[in-house]
Amino acid sequence: MTAVIPDHRPGSGTASGPAAVAGAVDGARRAQPDWEALGFSGRKKALDAWRVLILRRTEELVALIREETGKTADDARLEVVLVADHLRWAAAHAGRVLGRRRVSSGLLMFNQSATVEYRPLGVVGVIGPWNYPAFIPIGPVAAALAAGNTVVLKPSELTPRVGAWLAATLAEAAPGPEVLRIVTGDGDTGAALCRAAVDKVSFTGSSATGRRVMAACAENLTPVVIEGGGKDAMIVAADADLEAAADAAVWAAMSNAGQTCVGLERVYVVDGVADRFLDLVTERAAALRTGERPDADLGRIVLPRQVEVIRSHVQDAVARGARVLLGGPRSISAPYVAPVVLAEVPEDSTALTEETFGPVLVVNRVSGVDEAVARTNASAYGLGASVYTRDRAQGRRIAARLRTGMVSVNAVIAFAGIPALPFGGTGDSGFGRVHGPDGLREFSRSQAVTTQRFRPLMQPNSFGRHPDTMRTLVRMVRALHGRRALSGGPSPRRGLPHGERTT
Ligand code: NAD
């Protein structure tokens, strides 16, 4: 059986106005208490059934993703694999991360038992982009559902049917009141969702739209997660495995035709190895096939106006003296853009300051790792980064100096494929996290609960306390915590919840 997907395509007359959005939020609100009452294990059962159904229908989802985005079959399959893995992780770990746990009650309240747990927020609004129409929304959707919320999803107006397919398959796998509802339309529908009475909005898209989303959410003090754009850089140190770095750079820059938020747009390579690295990158990128052909490596640019952005960045770089190693303004022919490799691009040209979101890779040489770190950090964006060096300890030291939410050493974008890791950025790339324990907590509210175990001899929280109570307490605190030697805090290895180990 295939999922029945209502026609949500632009022009089908099904765009959801404010009343339809309010209706969807209302329906999600009514479904929420029963969904929460299922508990972690009941919700896991439903989400596991959904995952199995999605995997059984992989090729159906692949076909739909391709129909709406024009990406290659393998790029679409990668999405489905990531969807399944992240869904599995959120369902399997929500109870451990969010469930009730005891904490130490300390000196003052030693007669109390103290617990913390993470309760659902209620209804979460998710606004998605078109570049990974299944994988990107599944991060917040899986976390929010696993935490006990219900969700109203507004997929991109370019990929409404993928969103509708996800909701239809969940409804089939877990019959009952719909816990994932879809509203469709453009930015107006998204704005209506921000203004509807949702308890949180998770937005993924461009940083410019993120600002508008935040402004709309501010009207009702609705909290937001902003997953914005990126300008990810790779640092190639003098001792790097250049073949591996070049192979990874070309894949990270060109797969999905460069339309990846954590796609690679800049490389800073140390001077002594720059020529060899450029040769390897250019050779690999030149071998890629672009277009309609079934064996193509690069599909089309989905958003027609993005082609002009790509063209203007390339033209700006070339006009300002960049060296063109592959492609160039003439390799851009809408809706396809063949790989472009540029070198010696001025750092203040738009190809380096703005998100290009196409298969364009800028490779600039630097005097050393320090300059590479400074240039990487000079961007307004701070989403992901990668570092290539044979010295893994140096790789971790460089990673620690980068102002980005995620870094991969001797790999690219590996962090996105690890569901236990938080995903998100800094600066213009946004704030808040999806994926991992942070992602689960993002869609929950912590609740602290104390339960009195016995009546204490001293009662500081009472006007009826003994006149000496506070003085006695101060003496006790001084004796216990008033000297440096005695007051060393807990070891950083202790007190980490849920087996989140230090390395
Ligand atoms: P976009 O900002 O144009 O649209 C994103 C979504 O926001 C769409 O669903 C759109 O309809 C909606 N929207 C538009 N105006 C709105 C408004 N005023 N209020 C509420 N919603 C509104 O982005 P896009 O072109 O769909 O996606 C590409 C962008 O997304 C790139 O910048 C890319 O880097 C970014 N992205 C970021 C991540 C991440 O995790 N950080 C992941 C994927 C894509």
Coordinates of C-alpha atoms and ligand atoms in Angstrom, one line a residue:
M1 CA 0.0 0.0 0.0
T2 CA 1.3 3.5 -0.8
A3 CA 0.7 6.6 1.3
V4 CA -2.2 8.7 0.2
I5 CA -0.8 12.2 -0.1
P6 CA -3.2 15.1 -0.6
D7 CA -2.1 17.6 -3.3
H8 CA -0.2 20.3 -1.5
R9 CA 1.7 21.6 -4.6
P10 CA 1.8 25.4 -5.1
G11 CA -1.1 26.4 -7.3
S12 CA -3.3 23.5 -6.0
G13 CA -5.3 26.0 -4.0
T14 CA -4.5 24.2 -0.7
A15 CA -2.2 26.9 0.9
S16 CA -3.1 27.1 4.6
G17 CA -4.3 30.5 5.8
P18 CA -4.3 31.6 9.4
A19 CA -7.6 29.9 10.1
A20 CA -6.3 26.5 8.7
V21 CA -3.1 26.9 10.7
A22 CA -5.0 27.7 13.9
G23 CA -7.2 24.6 13.2
A24 CA -4.1 22.4 12.8
V25 CA -2.6 23.7 16.0
D26 CA -5.9 23.2 17.8
G27 CA -6.1 19.6 16.5
A28 CA -2.5 18.9 17.6
R29 CA -3.2 20.4 21.0
R30 CA -6.2 18.0 21.4
A31 CA -4.1 15.0 20.4
Q32 CA -1.2 15.9 22.8
P33 CA -2.4 14.6 26.2
D34 CA -3.1 11.1 24.9
W35 CA 0.3 11.1 23.1
E36 CA 2.1 12.2 26.2
A37 CA 0.2 9.6 28.3
L38 CA 1.7 6.8 26.1
G39 CA 4.9 7.4 27.9
F40 CA 8.4 7.0 26.5
S41 CA 7.9 3.3 25.7
G42 CA 4.5 3.7 24.0
R43 CA 5.8 6.6 21.9
K44 CA 8.9 4.6 21.0
K45 CA 6.7 1.8 19.8
A46 CA 4.8 4.2 17.5
L47 CA 8.0 5.9 16.2
D48 CA 9.7 2.5 15.7
A49 CA 6.7 1.4 13.6
W50 CA 7.0 4.6 11.6
R51 CA 10.7 4.1 10.9
V52 CA 10.1 0.5 9.7
L53 CA 7.3 1.7 7.4
I54 CA 9.6 4.5 6.0
L55 CA 12.4 2.0 5.4
R56 CA 10.0 -0.4 3.7
R57 CA 8.9 2.4 1.3
T58 CA 12.4 3.8 0.8
E59 CA 12.1 4.0 -3.0
E60 CA 8.7 5.7 -2.8
L61 CA 10.2 8.4 -0.6
V62 CA 13.3 8.6 -2.8
A63 CA 11.0 9.1 -5.9
L64 CA 9.0 11.9 -4.2
I65 CA 12.2 13.7 -3.0
R66 CA 13.6 13.5 -6.5
E67 CA 10.3 14.7 -8.0
E68 CA 10.3 17.8 -5.8
T69 CA 14.0 18.6 -5.7
G70 CA 15.5 17.0 -8.8
K71 CA 18.4 15.6 -6.6
T72 CA 20.1 12.4 -7.7
A73 CA 18.8 9.1 -6.5
D74 CA 21.8 8.5 -4.2
D75 CA 21.5 12.0 -2.6
A76 CA 17.9 11.2 -1.9
R77 CA 18.8 7.7 -0.5
L78 CA 21.3 9.3 1.8
E79 CA 18.4 11.4 3.2
V80 CA 16.3 8.3 3.9
V81 CA 19.2 6.6 5.7
L82 CA 19.7 9.6 7.9
V83 CA 16.0 9.9 8.6
A84 CA 15.8 6.3 9.8
D85 CA 18.9 6.6 12.0
H86 CA 17.8 9.9 13.7
L87 CA 14.3 8.6 14.2
R88 CA 15.6 5.5 15.9
W89 CA 18.0 7.4 18.1
A90 CA 15.4 9.9 19.4
A91 CA 12.8 7.1 20.1
A92 CA 15.4 4.9 21.8
H93 CA 17.0 7.6 24.0
A94 CA 14.2 10.0 25.0
G95 CA 13.4 8.1 28.2
R96 CA 17.0 8.0 29.4
V97 CA 17.7 11.7 28.6
L98 CA 14.3 13.2 29.7
G99 CA 13.0 10.8 32.3
R100 CA 13.0 11.5 36.0
R101 CA 16.3 11.3 37.8
R102 CA 17.4 12.1 41.3
V103 CA 20.0 14.8 42.1
S104 CA 21.8 15.5 45.4
S105 CA 19.7 17.6 47.7
G106 CA 22.7 19.4 49.3
L107 CA 23.2 20.7 52.8
L108 CA 20.4 23.2 53.3
M109 CA 17.7 20.8 52.1
F110 CA 19.1 17.5 53.1
N111 CA 15.7 16.4 54.3
Q112 CA 14.3 16.7 50.8
S113 CA 14.6 14.2 48.0
A114 CA 15.2 16.1 44.7
T115 CA 14.3 15.0 41.2
V116 CA 14.4 16.6 37.8
E117 CA 12.6 15.5 34.7
Y118 CA 11.9 17.0 31.3
R119 CA 8.2 17.4 30.3
P120 CA 6.8 18.1 26.9
L121 CA 6.1 21.7 25.9
G122 CA 2.8 20.9 24.2
V123 CA 2.6 21.7 20.5
V124 CA 5.8 22.4 18.5
G125 CA 5.7 24.2 15.1
V126 CA 8.4 23.1 12.7
I127 CA 9.2 25.1 9.6
G128 CA 11.4 23.3 7.1
P129 CA 13.6 24.1 4.0
W130 CA 13.6 22.4 0.6
N131 CA 17.2 21.2 0.4
Y132 CA 16.8 18.1 2.6
P133 CA 13.0 18.0 2.7
A134 CA 12.9 14.7 4.7
F135 CA 16.1 14.7 6.8
I136 CA 16.0 18.3 8.0
P137 CA 12.5 18.3 9.4
I138 CA 12.9 14.9 10.9
G139 CA 15.4 16.2 13.5
P140 CA 13.0 18.5 15.4
V141 CA 10.0 16.3 14.5
A142 CA 11.5 13.2 16.0
A143 CA 12.8 14.9 19.1
A144 CA 9.6 16.8 19.7
L145 CA 7.4 13.7 19.3
A146 CA 9.7 11.4 21.3
A147 CA 9.6 14.0 24.1
G148 CA 5.7 13.8 24.1
N149 CA 4.8 16.9 22.1
T150 CA 2.6 16.9 19.0
V151 CA 3.8 18.7 15.9
V152 CA 2.5 21.0 13.2
L153 CA 5.0 20.9 10.3
K154 CA 5.1 23.5 7.5
P155 CA 7.4 22.0 4.8
S156 CA 8.9 24.3 2.2
E157 CA 6.4 25.4 -0.5
L158 CA 8.8 23.7 -2.9
T159 CA 8.6 20.3 -1.2
P160 CA 5.1 20.0 0.3
R161 CA 4.5 16.5 -0.8
V162 CA 7.5 15.1 1.1
G163 CA 6.2 16.7 4.3
A164 CA 2.7 15.3 3.6
W165 CA 4.1 11.8 2.9
L166 CA 5.9 11.8 6.3
A167 CA 2.7 12.7 8.1
A168 CA 0.6 10.2 6.1
T169 CA 3.1 7.3 6.9
L170 CA 3.1 8.2 10.6
A171 CA -0.7 8.2 10.7
E172 CA -0.6 4.8 9.0
A173 CA 2.0 3.3 11.3
A174 CA 0.4 4.7 14.5
P175 CA -3.3 5.0 13.9
G176 CA -5.2 7.4 16.2
P177 CA -5.4 11.2 16.6
E178 CA -2.8 12.8 14.2
V179 CA 0.2 13.8 16.2
L180 CA 2.0 15.2 13.2
R181 CA -0.1 17.6 11.2
I182 CA 0.9 19.4 8.0
V183 CA 0.1 23.0 6.9
T184 CA 1.3 24.1 3.5
G185 CA 2.0 27.3 1.8
D186 CA 4.8 29.9 1.5
G187 CA 6.2 32.4 4.0
D188 CA 2.7 33.7 4.9
T189 CA 1.7 30.2 6.2
G190 CA 5.1 30.0 8.1
A191 CA 4.4 33.4 9.6
A192 CA 0.9 32.3 10.6
L193 CA 2.4 29.3 12.3
C194 CA 4.8 31.5 14.3
R195 CA 1.8 33.6 15.4
A196 CA -0.5 30.6 16.2
A197 CA -0.5 29.5 19.8
V198 CA 2.3 27.0 19.5
D199 CA 4.7 26.4 22.5
K200 CA 7.9 26.5 20.4
V201 CA 8.9 27.0 16.8
S202 CA 11.8 25.2 15.2
F203 CA 12.9 27.0 12.1
T204 CA 15.4 25.8 9.5
G205 CA 16.1 28.0 6.5
S206 CA 18.0 31.1 5.5
S207 CA 19.3 33.5 8.2
A208 CA 17.3 36.3 6.7
T209 CA 14.0 34.4 7.1
G210 CA 15.2 33.4 10.6
R211 CA 15.2 37.0 11.6
R212 CA 11.6 37.4 10.4
V213 CA 10.6 34.2 12.2
M214 CA 12.1 35.5 15.4
A215 CA 10.3 38.8 15.1
A216 CA 6.9 37.1 14.6
C217 CA 7.5 34.7 17.5
A218 CA 8.5 37.6 19.7
E219 CA 4.9 38.9 19.6
N220 CA 3.8 36.1 21.9
L221 CA 7.2 35.4 23.5
T222 CA 7.1 32.0 21.7
P223 CA 10.6 30.5 22.0
V224 CA 12.5 29.6 18.8
V225 CA 15.3 27.4 17.5
I226 CA 17.0 29.0 14.5
E227 CA 18.9 26.7 12.2
G228 CA 20.2 29.3 9.6
G229 CA 22.6 29.3 6.8
G230 CA 26.3 28.5 6.7
K231 CA 29.7 29.2 5.1
D232 CA 31.6 26.2 6.2
A233 CA 35.3 26.1 5.9
M234 CA 37.9 23.3 5.7
I235 CA 41.4 23.8 7.1
V236 CA 44.1 21.8 5.4
A237 CA 47.3 21.6 7.4
A238 CA 50.8 21.0 6.0
D239 CA 50.8 17.4 7.2
A240 CA 47.3 16.5 5.9
D241 CA 46.5 13.5 3.8
L242 CA 45.9 15.6 0.7
E243 CA 44.2 12.9 -1.4
A244 CA 41.7 12.3 1.4
A245 CA 41.2 16.0 2.0
A246 CA 40.7 16.7 -1.7
D247 CA 38.2 13.8 -2.1
A248 CA 36.2 15.0 0.9
A249 CA 36.3 18.7 -0.1
V250 CA 34.9 17.9 -3.5
W251 CA 32.1 15.7 -2.1
A252 CA 31.2 18.2 0.7
A253 CA 31.1 21.1 -1.8
M254 CA 29.4 19.4 -4.8
S255 CA 27.0 16.8 -3.5
N256 CA 23.4 17.8 -3.5
A257 CA 24.7 20.3 -6.1
G258 CA 26.1 22.4 -3.2
Q259 CA 22.7 23.0 -1.6
T260 CA 23.6 21.8 1.8
C261 CA 23.7 24.1 4.9
V262 CA 26.8 22.3 6.1
G263 CA 28.2 22.0 2.6
L264 CA 31.8 23.1 2.1
E265 CA 32.2 26.6 0.6
R266 CA 35.7 27.6 1.6
V267 CA 39.1 25.9 2.0
Y268 CA 42.1 27.4 3.7
V269 CA 45.1 25.3 2.7
V270 CA 48.6 25.9 4.0
D271 CA 50.9 27.3 1.4
G272 CA 53.5 24.5 1.1
V273 CA 50.8 22.0 0.0
A274 CA 48.4 24.3 -1.8
D275 CA 49.4 23.6 -5.4
R276 CA 49.2 19.9 -5.0
F277 CA 45.8 20.2 -3.2
L278 CA 44.4 22.5 -5.9
D279 CA 45.4 20.0 -8.6
L280 CA 43.7 17.1 -6.8
V281 CA 40.5 19.1 -6.1
T282 CA 40.3 20.4 -9.7
E283 CA 40.9 16.9 -11.2
R284 CA 38.2 15.3 -9.0
A285 CA 35.6 18.1 -9.6
A286 CA 36.2 18.1 -13.3
A287 CA 35.2 14.4 -13.5
L288 CA 31.7 15.1 -12.1
R289 CA 28.7 14.9 -14.3
T290 CA 25.9 17.5 -14.1
G291 CA 22.4 17.5 -15.6
E292 CA 19.4 15.3 -16.4
R293 CA 21.5 12.1 -17.3
P294 CA 20.8 9.1 -15.1
D295 CA 24.4 8.8 -14.0
A296 CA 24.7 12.5 -13.0
D297 CA 26.5 13.4 -9.8
L298 CA 24.9 16.9 -9.6
G299 CA 21.2 17.5 -10.1
R300 CA 19.5 20.9 -10.6
I301 CA 19.5 24.0 -8.5
V302 CA 16.1 23.8 -6.9
L303 CA 15.3 27.5 -6.3
P304 CA 15.4 29.3 -9.6
R305 CA 16.5 32.6 -8.0
Q306 CA 19.5 30.9 -6.4
V307 CA 21.1 30.5 -9.8
E308 CA 21.5 34.3 -10.0
V309 CA 23.0 34.4 -6.5
I310 CA 25.6 31.7 -7.5
R311 CA 26.3 33.6 -10.7
S312 CA 26.8 36.9 -8.9
H313 CA 29.2 35.4 -6.4
V314 CA 31.3 33.8 -9.1
Q315 CA 31.3 37.0 -11.2
D316 CA 32.2 39.2 -8.2
A317 CA 35.2 36.9 -7.4
V318 CA 36.4 36.8 -11.0
A319 CA 36.0 40.6 -11.4
R320 CA 38.2 41.0 -8.3
G321 CA 41.0 38.9 -9.6
A322 CA 40.2 35.3 -8.5
R323 CA 41.9 32.5 -10.4
V324 CA 39.3 30.2 -12.1
L325 CA 40.4 26.6 -12.0
L326 CA 37.2 25.0 -13.1
G327 CA 34.0 26.2 -14.6
G328 CA 33.2 29.9 -14.1
P329 CA 30.3 32.2 -15.1
R330 CA 29.8 30.2 -18.3
S331 CA 29.3 26.8 -16.5
I332 CA 26.1 28.3 -15.0
S333 CA 23.1 27.5 -17.1
A334 CA 19.8 27.4 -15.2
P335 CA 18.7 25.1 -13.7
Y336 CA 22.1 23.4 -13.7
V337 CA 25.4 24.6 -12.4
A338 CA 28.5 22.5 -13.1
P339 CA 31.3 22.5 -10.5
V340 CA 33.2 25.8 -10.1
V341 CA 36.6 25.9 -8.4
L342 CA 38.1 29.3 -7.6
A343 CA 41.4 30.2 -6.0
E344 CA 42.9 33.4 -4.6
V345 CA 39.5 35.0 -4.0
P346 CA 39.6 38.3 -2.0
E347 CA 38.2 37.6 1.5
D348 CA 35.7 40.4 1.2
S349 CA 34.1 39.2 -2.0
T350 CA 30.6 37.9 -1.8
A351 CA 31.9 34.4 -2.7
L352 CA 33.5 34.4 0.8
T353 CA 31.2 36.6 2.9
E354 CA 27.8 35.3 1.8
E355 CA 26.3 31.8 1.5
T356 CA 26.5 30.7 -2.1
F357 CA 24.5 27.5 -1.8
G358 CA 25.7 26.0 -5.1
P359 CA 28.6 23.8 -6.3
V360 CA 31.2 26.5 -6.0
L361 CA 34.4 25.9 -4.0
V362 CA 36.8 28.7 -3.0
V363 CA 40.3 27.5 -2.1
N364 CA 42.6 30.2 -0.6
R365 CA 46.2 29.6 0.6
V366 CA 47.3 30.7 4.0
S367 CA 50.7 31.0 5.7
G368 CA 49.8 28.5 8.5
V369 CA 47.1 27.1 10.7
D370 CA 46.8 30.3 12.8
E371 CA 45.8 32.3 9.7
A372 CA 43.4 29.5 8.6
V373 CA 41.7 29.6 12.0
A374 CA 41.5 33.5 11.9
R375 CA 39.9 33.5 8.5
T376 CA 37.5 30.7 9.3
N377 CA 36.3 32.6 12.4
A378 CA 36.1 35.9 10.5
S379 CA 32.7 34.7 8.9
A380 CA 29.4 36.0 10.3
Y381 CA 28.3 32.4 10.0
G382 CA 29.4 29.6 12.4
L383 CA 27.7 26.3 11.5
G384 CA 30.2 23.5 10.7
A385 CA 33.9 23.2 9.8
S386 CA 36.4 20.5 9.0
V387 CA 40.1 20.1 9.7
Y388 CA 42.6 17.9 7.9
T389 CA 45.9 17.0 9.6
R390 CA 47.6 13.6 10.3
D391 CA 48.2 14.8 13.9
R392 CA 44.8 14.1 15.5
A393 CA 45.7 15.9 18.7
Q394 CA 46.5 19.0 16.6
G395 CA 43.1 18.5 14.8
R396 CA 41.3 18.6 18.1
R397 CA 43.3 21.7 19.2
I398 CA 42.3 23.5 16.0
A399 CA 38.7 22.4 16.4
A400 CA 38.6 23.9 19.9
R401 CA 39.7 27.3 18.4
L402 CA 36.8 27.4 15.8
R403 CA 33.7 29.4 16.5
T404 CA 31.4 26.9 15.0
G405 CA 28.7 24.6 16.4
M406 CA 30.3 21.5 14.8
V407 CA 33.7 20.3 13.5
S408 CA 34.9 17.1 11.9
V409 CA 38.6 16.2 12.0
N410 CA 39.8 14.2 9.0
A411 CA 36.2 13.9 7.7
V412 CA 33.5 16.2 6.4
I413 CA 30.0 16.6 7.8
A414 CA 30.4 13.4 10.0
F415 CA 28.7 15.2 12.9
A416 CA 25.4 15.3 10.9
G417 CA 25.4 11.5 10.6
I418 CA 25.8 10.9 14.4
P419 CA 22.3 11.2 15.9
A420 CA 23.8 11.5 19.5
L421 CA 25.5 14.7 18.6
P422 CA 23.9 18.2 18.8
F423 CA 23.4 20.0 15.5
G424 CA 23.3 23.8 15.2
G425 CA 25.4 26.9 14.9
T426 CA 26.5 30.2 16.2
G427 CA 26.3 33.8 14.9
D428 CA 24.2 34.2 11.8
S429 CA 23.9 30.4 11.6
G430 CA 21.4 30.6 14.5
F431 CA 21.1 29.1 17.9
G432 CA 19.5 26.2 19.7
R433 CA 20.1 22.6 18.9
V434 CA 18.4 19.7 17.2
H435 CA 19.6 16.0 17.4
G436 CA 21.2 14.3 20.4
P437 CA 20.3 14.9 24.1
D438 CA 20.4 18.7 23.6
G439 CA 17.8 18.3 20.8
L440 CA 15.5 16.3 23.0
R441 CA 15.8 18.9 25.8
E442 CA 15.2 21.7 23.3
F443 CA 11.6 20.5 23.0
S444 CA 11.0 20.0 26.7
R445 CA 10.8 22.0 29.9
S446 CA 12.7 20.9 32.9
Q447 CA 10.7 20.4 36.0
A448 CA 12.4 20.3 39.4
V449 CA 10.4 18.5 42.1
T450 CA 11.3 18.2 45.8
T451 CA 9.6 15.8 48.2
Q452 CA 10.1 16.2 51.9
R453 CA 11.4 13.0 53.4
F454 CA 11.2 14.0 57.1
R455 CA 10.7 17.2 59.2
P456 CA 14.1 18.7 59.9
L457 CA 15.2 19.8 63.3
M458 CA 16.1 23.2 62.0
Q459 CA 13.5 24.9 59.8
P460 CA 15.0 27.9 58.0
N461 CA 11.9 28.3 55.8
S462 CA 9.6 29.2 58.6
F463 CA 8.9 32.4 60.6
G464 CA 8.6 30.1 63.5
R465 CA 12.2 29.0 63.4
H466 CA 14.4 29.1 66.5
P467 CA 16.3 32.5 66.9
D468 CA 19.6 30.6 66.6
T469 CA 18.8 28.7 63.4
M470 CA 20.3 31.0 60.9
R471 CA 23.5 31.6 62.9
T472 CA 23.9 27.8 63.3
L473 CA 23.4 27.3 59.6
V474 CA 26.1 29.9 58.8
R475 CA 28.5 28.2 61.2
M476 CA 27.8 24.9 59.5
V477 CA 28.3 26.3 56.0
R478 CA 31.6 28.0 57.0
A479 CA 32.9 24.8 58.5
L480 CA 32.0 22.8 55.4
H481 CA 32.6 25.2 52.5
G482 CA 34.5 28.2 54.0
R483 CA 38.0 26.9 53.4
R484 CA 39.5 26.5 49.9
A485 CA 41.1 23.1 50.6
L486 CA 37.8 21.6 51.7
S487 CA 35.6 23.2 49.0
G488 CA 37.0 21.7 45.8
G489 CA 34.0 21.0 43.5
P490 CA 33.1 17.6 42.2
S491 CA 35.5 16.1 39.6
P492 CA 34.4 17.1 36.1
R493 CA 34.1 13.3 35.4
R494 CA 31.4 13.0 38.0
G495 CA 27.9 14.3 37.9
L496 CA 27.5 14.0 34.1
P497 CA 24.0 12.7 33.4
H498 CA 23.1 9.8 31.1
G499 CA 26.6 8.5 30.5
E500 CA 27.7 11.6 28.7
R501 CA 31.4 10.9 29.2
T502 CA 34.3 13.2 29.1
T503 CA 37.1 12.0 26.9
Ligands
NAD1 P1 14.0 30.0 3.3 O1 14.5 30.8 4.5 O2 13.6 30.7 2.1 O3 12.7 29.2 3.7 C1 12.6 28.3 4.8 C2 11.2 28.1 5.3 O4 10.7 29.3 5.9 C3 10.2 27.8 4.2 O5 9.3 26.8 4.6 C4 9.5 29.1 3.9 O6 8.2 28.9 3.4 C5 9.5 29.6 5.3 N1 9.3 31.1 5.4 C6 9.6 32.0 4.5 N2 9.3 33.2 5.0 C7 8.8 33.1 6.2 C8 8.3 33.9 7.3 N3 8.3 35.3 7.1 N4 7.9 33.4 8.4 C9 7.9 32.0 8.6 N5 8.3 31.2 7.7 C10 8.8 31.7 6.5 O7 15.1 28.9 3.1 P2 15.1 27.8 2.0 O8 15.5 28.5 0.7 O9 13.9 26.9 2.0 O10 16.4 26.9 2.5 C11 17.7 27.2 2.2 C12 18.4 27.8 3.4 O11 18.2 27.0 4.5 C13 19.9 28.0 3.3 O12 20.2 29.2 3.8 C14 20.4 26.8 4.1 O13 21.7 27.1 4.6 C15 19.4 26.8 5.2 N6 19.5 25.5 5.9 C16 20.0 25.5 7.2 C17 20.1 24.3 7.8 C18 20.6 24.2 9.2 O14 20.4 23.2 9.9 N7 21.3 25.2 9.7 C19 19.6 23.1 7.2 C20 19.1 23.2 5.9 C21 19.0 24.4 5.3

